[in-house]
């Protein structure tokens, strides 16, 4: 429109022709600097430089009404000159960079140094090997082969370091890749409404160009900067940019600046886009972020404000544990607590660590005492000064054996199991329509005890249809025949519905034959427009006659008004206002009603009461939503004071009351029954009338007639929970929530209050874990407060999605039940893994301990330990963490926060199997040679090759683990451990694969694995003993757990530890981090030194042959420790994410260790 005719106008205005390439009337820089102004400054600047917003539209060659022509060359040109609405993501790190980062780990560096020194020493033989006079410990002597094969140890360490690094790097790399994939999915789904060539179209946010006319409405997150052209009551929450929480009212003459990344809280309107992508306000901040990692303060402010593409891309990479640990922590400052599972795991790890520490200390003490007594008391050797280094080396050797025991004790696979389990679940949950934004939400869901659900769209289909109406004094139980309605009433009705609704709401023809017409926009309004069409009328001509620009004043719908009104100017200069809203609210403001002849008659309060009884309540009891449509005429002079709402929205004339049905989704009642059976209380929180809400709740099965429950309205709820001063009291809430099932006519604050009340309640012995669903902007606070927030993927506004943890891509309540199933499954998978892992640990520790003390040589050699560690950590976590969930998970009550991670049953299983394995291993160790008629491997002569005896022990040990892995699939004492085993192909593959590799190791492993090939009958015995595990499992299952009172549970969270006393937490966190780093540093430093000394010792005592086992045991400590290292990075990052929640609580040690500071 303003395209060609104004060419002369442009030429006058192009003062700096060169900089715009002569295309548009203003440059990118001009617009960018304009957008940096606020409020009145901006208005003044626009007036001085451009004239008004229309002039800017003309310069940008766009029309405020028609929008851009939308031709491809024009759009391309705009993208070229003004840029695209896309903030380029930071380049992902290459695989090599990730490898380099993984190498930075302190533990690994020390290991590498130790390995290199070890390699160096193995090739160096000093003269005068040893001082004959010094004492030597008894035990198998060092042999030639060992000295020549000294390099094997160093090489093995390096190899294990390489493995660890590659695995870590690959994990990080695939995680980043997945995250980016998810990101691009979220971005593609984000659409925005613009006007092009007079048509309202939805385009992906990235397609928006400067000059586009965008339609903004309640609940939008603005995708670009722009100037407000026209609209009603637009209020914006700019806290994400300014930090001010007050809503800012926008108007053309006071503050027309609309900034990207801010949220529309009320009203609607249109804006002309003036800056996109990198040039928008958000983009500028992001470019700064990308450029300077040191601008942390800004980052903190921005992290809250995720502007679609941008923020998501720019978030520093997520931590290894809960995907978005850090951005979630920043967004939800209140979510101080670790997730339940993390809390329990941390606690368990500490308990195991302590036990391991005690065991290793005892080992060292026994060995030292044995040596000193034997040398100085029994053999009466003097302590010679030249022997001091030799003795020191012995003590060092003993220390290393102790460390081996400690290393074997720690379940390094735990963090890996948790990560695998969560990542696997999240991937599979996508198929069940759950888009998980925060990893730990998935596991929290398994503990949920309460779900507060919206009604509209979640429990119901959100296809509104008018099924009853009260028009002209008649209550029609179905859609009335158009001829039975008076013509005057009909015209008023059609106008009132067509004009007084968002023009973006439409009913479009169905996509394929026989389908229902498509409803676009606000669903309630779609229902009303559908009613107009059912009455054989059309709303389009009314709208084209009265376009949006001509509407005189609009009072938009918000949660306070619960109604919407539009004022138009009639041809005779007088005004008419159409109003619609919840019937009990609008009817209170009516003083007239149209009768059968279309004439207004008086409508008194007692008529109203009668109407409520005769019409509204019956409709509501059928589960219908009642909407009243009304109007009022105003004289042309004096013009009413439009800002005085109370006077304006009064004295209305009621046109009709309609009952809108929103049918319950067919699968919801079943889903709710499953929830109730699983011990989860479902509550409905809705803005609807209480009768409607109750009727729907009965249809869904939330309430059953005859039960003792409460259905409250928001007002009544508030009256009951507040004291005389109007303050909310927790005791009062505690009296209500356990029985409350339906909260009707509730405001967003009521929802937030209820959720907070349930979470903070100490009424039950378990703290309640609450999930909330929401779709509206106003649900944001409740979604954030809840333990898990579900946003609707289809109907949800951007604000709701932003505040949520999981997005339901099909808006369906039954998907929530799937989430519960997956959550419980994660929890069970980790318990299964623990049960398996701890059995192996208990056995390995005791074998290493007694072996060291009795024979001064561990029956399980270093490289063998590495292999066992590999099966029990990596492979088992893969196999057990990927079990698919079953419906049976929903048959039990939620675990709650105080339920220990290792139940009595599991403890029984762990100890029971440990007894079996230990008995057999020790039998084989001490009398095995007699059973198999082979040479004893215990006190082997000097140059002996690996003995069959010890190979049988190793092989039997592995076989028992393999069959015990099958036992570990069930943790609640079930008998059938093979149940559903073929539904998990990964499990079968891993068990068979491990078996195959074991055969290869034993038959062809030779010296490196200290194995000698076995005969078929020996193999059969090994497998037979392994199979005994399954039989023994059945024996254990018969022992009733209730009899074993002495078994302690482990890994429980007590009530006390949950109180998130923030200051306290921060201190604890700091200490615990720094200490952990220090302690780790010290241990590793010791280990490093020991390794060097040992190598010298190996060389020195070459002749006196004392430390054959020492070297081996040492190697085992290295190899299993290198596995430790792989996972040490994860646990320390778990608590890091918590420490990050407040910038001050990050101790220097941890900060250095964090791998995701996001600094380029």
PDB file of N, CA and C in Angstrom, residues 212-254:
ATOM      1  N   UNK A 212       8.149  -7.146   8.852  1.00  0.00           N
ATOM      2  CA  UNK A 212       6.980  -8.013   9.041  1.00  0.00           C
ATOM      3  C   UNK A 212       6.022  -7.371  10.034  1.00  0.00           C
ATOM      4  N   UNK A 213       4.739  -7.556   9.823  1.00  0.00           N
ATOM      5  CA  UNK A 213       3.751  -7.120  10.804  1.00  0.00           C
ATOM      6  C   UNK A 213       3.362  -8.365  11.599  1.00  0.00           C
ATOM      7  N   UNK A 214       3.729  -8.384  12.860  1.00  0.00           N
ATOM      8  CA  UNK A 214       3.487  -9.586  13.666  1.00  0.00           C
ATOM      9  C   UNK A 214       2.301  -9.358  14.581  1.00  0.00           C
ATOM     10  N   UNK A 215       1.474 -10.372  14.749  1.00  0.00           N
ATOM     11  CA  UNK A 215       0.341 -10.269  15.676  1.00  0.00           C
ATOM     12  C   UNK A 215       0.774 -10.853  17.009  1.00  0.00           C
ATOM     13  N   UNK A 216       0.731 -10.034  18.071  1.00  0.00           N
ATOM     14  CA  UNK A 216       1.127 -10.575  19.379  1.00  0.00           C
ATOM     15  C   UNK A 216      -0.123 -10.741  20.222  1.00  0.00           C
ATOM     16  N   UNK A 217      -0.140 -11.809  21.021  1.00  0.00           N
ATOM     17  CA  UNK A 217      -1.302 -12.020  21.877  1.00  0.00           C
ATOM     18  C   UNK A 217      -0.845 -12.594  23.207  1.00  0.00           C
ATOM     19  N   UNK A 218      -1.779 -12.638  24.113  1.00  0.00           N
ATOM     20  CA  UNK A 218      -1.549 -13.153  25.460  1.00  0.00           C
ATOM     21  C   UNK A 218      -0.784 -14.471  25.426  1.00  0.00           C
ATOM     22  N   UNK A 219       0.317 -14.558  26.182  1.00  0.00           N
ATOM     23  CA  UNK A 219       1.053 -15.817  26.278  1.00  0.00           C
ATOM     24  C   UNK A 219       2.195 -15.966  25.299  1.00  0.00           C
ATOM     25  N   UNK A 220       2.404 -14.984  24.408  1.00  0.00           N
ATOM     26  CA  UNK A 220       3.501 -15.128  23.454  1.00  0.00           C
ATOM     27  C   UNK A 220       4.837 -14.729  24.076  1.00  0.00           C
ATOM     28  N   UNK A 221       5.879 -15.321  23.516  1.00  0.00           N
ATOM     29  CA  UNK A 221       7.216 -14.877  23.849  1.00  0.00           C
ATOM     30  C   UNK A 221       7.681 -14.169  22.579  1.00  0.00           C
ATOM     31  N   UNK A 222       8.002 -12.885  22.679  1.00  0.00           N
ATOM     32  CA  UNK A 222       8.268 -12.124  21.450  1.00  0.00           C
ATOM     33  C   UNK A 222       9.557 -12.607  20.791  1.00  0.00           C
ATOM     34  N   UNK A 223       9.485 -12.871  19.474  1.00  0.00           N
ATOM     35  CA  UNK A 223      10.632 -13.463  18.788  1.00  0.00           C
ATOM     36  C   UNK A 223      11.611 -12.424  18.229  1.00  0.00           C
ATOM     37  N   UNK A 224      11.205 -11.152  18.188  1.00  0.00           N
ATOM     38  CA  UNK A 224      12.089 -10.135  17.615  1.00  0.00           C
ATOM     39  C   UNK A 224      11.713  -8.778  18.222  1.00  0.00           C
ATOM     40  N   UNK A 225      12.558  -7.770  17.978  1.00  0.00           N
ATOM     41  CA  UNK A 225      12.219  -6.424  18.467  1.00  0.00           C
ATOM     42  C   UNK A 225      11.261  -5.759  17.492  1.00  0.00           C
ATOM     43  N   UNK A 226      10.412  -4.904  18.016  1.00  0.00           N
ATOM     44  CA  UNK A 226       9.508  -4.220  17.105  1.00  0.00           C
ATOM     45  C   UNK A 226       8.859  -3.018  17.754  1.00  0.00           C
ATOM     46  N   UNK A 227       8.065  -2.288  16.925  1.00  0.00           N
ATOM     47  CA  UNK A 227       7.328  -1.136  17.431  1.00  0.00           C
ATOM     48  C   UNK A 227       5.851  -1.482  17.423  1.00  0.00           C
ATOM     49  N   UNK A 228       5.191  -1.087  18.498  1.00  0.00           N
ATOM     50  CA  UNK A 228       3.777  -1.350  18.692  1.00  0.00           C
ATOM     51  C   UNK A 228       2.990  -0.468  17.726  1.00  0.00           C
ATOM     52  N   UNK A 229       2.114  -1.057  16.893  1.00  0.00           N
ATOM     53  CA  UNK A 229       1.344  -0.218  15.965  1.00  0.00           C
ATOM     54  C   UNK A 229      -0.055   0.025  16.508  1.00  0.00           C
ATOM     55  N   UNK A 230      -0.700  -1.056  16.952  1.00  0.00           N
ATOM     56  CA  UNK A 230      -2.082  -0.910  17.398  1.00  0.00           C
ATOM     57  C   UNK A 230      -2.438  -2.117  18.229  1.00  0.00           C
ATOM     58  N   UNK A 231      -3.307  -1.950  19.216  1.00  0.00           N
ATOM     59  CA  UNK A 231      -3.680  -3.111  20.017  1.00  0.00           C
ATOM     60  C   UNK A 231      -4.454  -2.703  21.251  1.00  0.00           C
ATOM     61  N   UNK A 232      -4.804  -3.690  22.069  1.00  0.00           N
ATOM     62  CA  UNK A 232      -5.620  -3.407  23.237  1.00  0.00           C
ATOM     63  C   UNK A 232      -4.935  -3.897  24.483  1.00  0.00           C
ATOM     64  N   UNK A 233      -4.801  -3.017  25.467  1.00  0.00           N
ATOM     65  CA  UNK A 233      -4.429  -3.456  26.811  1.00  0.00           C
ATOM     66  C   UNK A 233      -3.192  -4.323  26.844  1.00  0.00           C
ATOM     67  N   UNK A 234      -2.218  -4.017  25.998  1.00  0.00           N
ATOM     68  CA  UNK A 234      -1.059  -4.908  25.939  1.00  0.00           C
ATOM     69  C   UNK A 234      -0.160  -4.675  27.142  1.00  0.00           C
ATOM     70  N   UNK A 235       0.066  -5.761  27.900  1.00  0.00           N
ATOM     71  CA  UNK A 235       0.982  -5.642  29.044  1.00  0.00           C
ATOM     72  C   UNK A 235       2.084  -6.673  28.880  1.00  0.00           C
ATOM     73  N   UNK A 236       3.315  -6.239  29.123  1.00  0.00           N
ATOM     74  CA  UNK A 236       4.468  -7.098  28.857  1.00  0.00           C
ATOM     75  C   UNK A 236       5.266  -7.291  30.140  1.00  0.00           C
ATOM     76  N   UNK A 237       5.760  -8.508  30.318  1.00  0.00           N
ATOM     77  CA  UNK A 237       6.655  -8.776  31.441  1.00  0.00           C
ATOM     78  C   UNK A 237       8.067  -8.700  30.892  1.00  0.00           C
ATOM     79  N   UNK A 238       8.793  -7.619  31.250  1.00  0.00           N
ATOM     80  CA  UNK A 238      10.134  -7.438  30.683  1.00  0.00           C
ATOM     81  C   UNK A 238      11.216  -7.867  31.660  1.00  0.00           C
ATOM     82  N   UNK A 239      10.826  -8.656  32.680  1.00  0.00           N
ATOM     83  CA  UNK A 239      11.806  -8.968  33.728  1.00  0.00           C
ATOM     84  C   UNK A 239      13.022  -9.692  33.163  1.00  0.00           C
ATOM     85  N   UNK A 240      12.817 -10.441  32.062  1.00  0.00           N
ATOM     86  CA  UNK A 240      13.944 -11.192  31.540  1.00  0.00           C
ATOM     87  C   UNK A 240      15.042 -10.267  31.023  1.00  0.00           C
ATOM     88  N   UNK A 241      14.665  -9.043  30.594  1.00  0.00           N
ATOM     89  CA  UNK A 241      15.696  -8.115  30.117  1.00  0.00           C
ATOM     90  C   UNK A 241      16.091  -7.106  31.182  1.00  0.00           C
ATOM     91  N   UNK A 242      15.095  -6.606  31.931  1.00  0.00           N
ATOM     92  CA  UNK A 242      15.393  -5.498  32.836  1.00  0.00           C
ATOM     93  C   UNK A 242      15.515  -5.961  34.273  1.00  0.00           C
ATOM     94  N   UNK A 243      14.947  -7.126  34.582  1.00  0.00           N
ATOM     95  CA  UNK A 243      14.966  -7.573  35.964  1.00  0.00           C
ATOM     96  C   UNK A 243      13.839  -6.958  36.783  1.00  0.00           C
ATOM     97  N   UNK A 244      13.060  -6.043  36.174  1.00  0.00           N
ATOM     98  CA  UNK A 244      11.927  -5.445  36.894  1.00  0.00           C
ATOM     99  C   UNK A 244      10.737  -6.372  36.731  1.00  0.00           C
ATOM    100  N   UNK A 245      10.101  -6.723  37.853  1.00  0.00           N
ATOM    101  CA  UNK A 245       9.040  -7.720  37.709  1.00  0.00           C
ATOM    102  C   UNK A 245       7.688  -7.101  37.366  1.00  0.00           C
ATOM    103  N   UNK A 246       7.568  -5.770  37.442  1.00  0.00           N
ATOM    104  CA  UNK A 246       6.267  -5.158  37.146  1.00  0.00           C
ATOM    105  C   UNK A 246       5.949  -5.297  35.664  1.00  0.00           C
ATOM    106  N   UNK A 247       4.644  -5.459  35.389  1.00  0.00           N
ATOM    107  CA  UNK A 247       4.266  -5.540  33.972  1.00  0.00           C
ATOM    108  C   UNK A 247       4.238  -4.144  33.368  1.00  0.00           C
ATOM    109  N   UNK A 248       4.743  -4.051  32.143  1.00  0.00           N
ATOM    110  CA  UNK A 248       4.832  -2.744  31.495  1.00  0.00           C
ATOM    111  C   UNK A 248       3.694  -2.614  30.497  1.00  0.00           C
ATOM    112  N   UNK A 249       2.957  -1.511  30.604  1.00  0.00           N
ATOM    113  CA  UNK A 249       1.837  -1.317  29.682  1.00  0.00           C
ATOM    114  C   UNK A 249       2.354  -0.635  28.428  1.00  0.00           C
ATOM    115  N   UNK A 250       1.986  -1.167  27.250  1.00  0.00           N
ATOM    116  CA  UNK A 250       2.504  -0.607  25.999  1.00  0.00           C
ATOM    117  C   UNK A 250       1.422   0.212  25.308  1.00  0.00           C
ATOM    118  N   UNK A 251       1.824   1.337  24.753  1.00  0.00           N
ATOM    119  CA  UNK A 251       0.870   2.106  23.947  1.00  0.00           C
ATOM    120  C   UNK A 251       1.674   2.893  22.920  1.00  0.00           C
ATOM    121  N   UNK A 252       0.993   3.279  21.828  1.00  0.00           N
ATOM    122  CA  UNK A 252       1.714   3.928  20.725  1.00  0.00           C
ATOM    123  C   UNK A 252       2.335   5.236  21.192  1.00  0.00           C
ATOM    124  N   UNK A 253       1.623   5.990  22.050  1.00  0.00           N
ATOM    125  CA  UNK A 253       2.145   7.314  22.371  1.00  0.00           C
ATOM    126  C   UNK A 253       2.979   7.365  23.664  1.00  0.00           C
ATOM    127  N   UNK A 254       3.009   6.271  24.435  1.00  0.00           N
ATOM    128  CA  UNK A 254       3.806   6.326  25.672  1.00  0.00           C
ATOM    129  C   UNK A 254       5.029   5.417  25.611  1.00  0.00           C
TER     130      UNK A 254
END
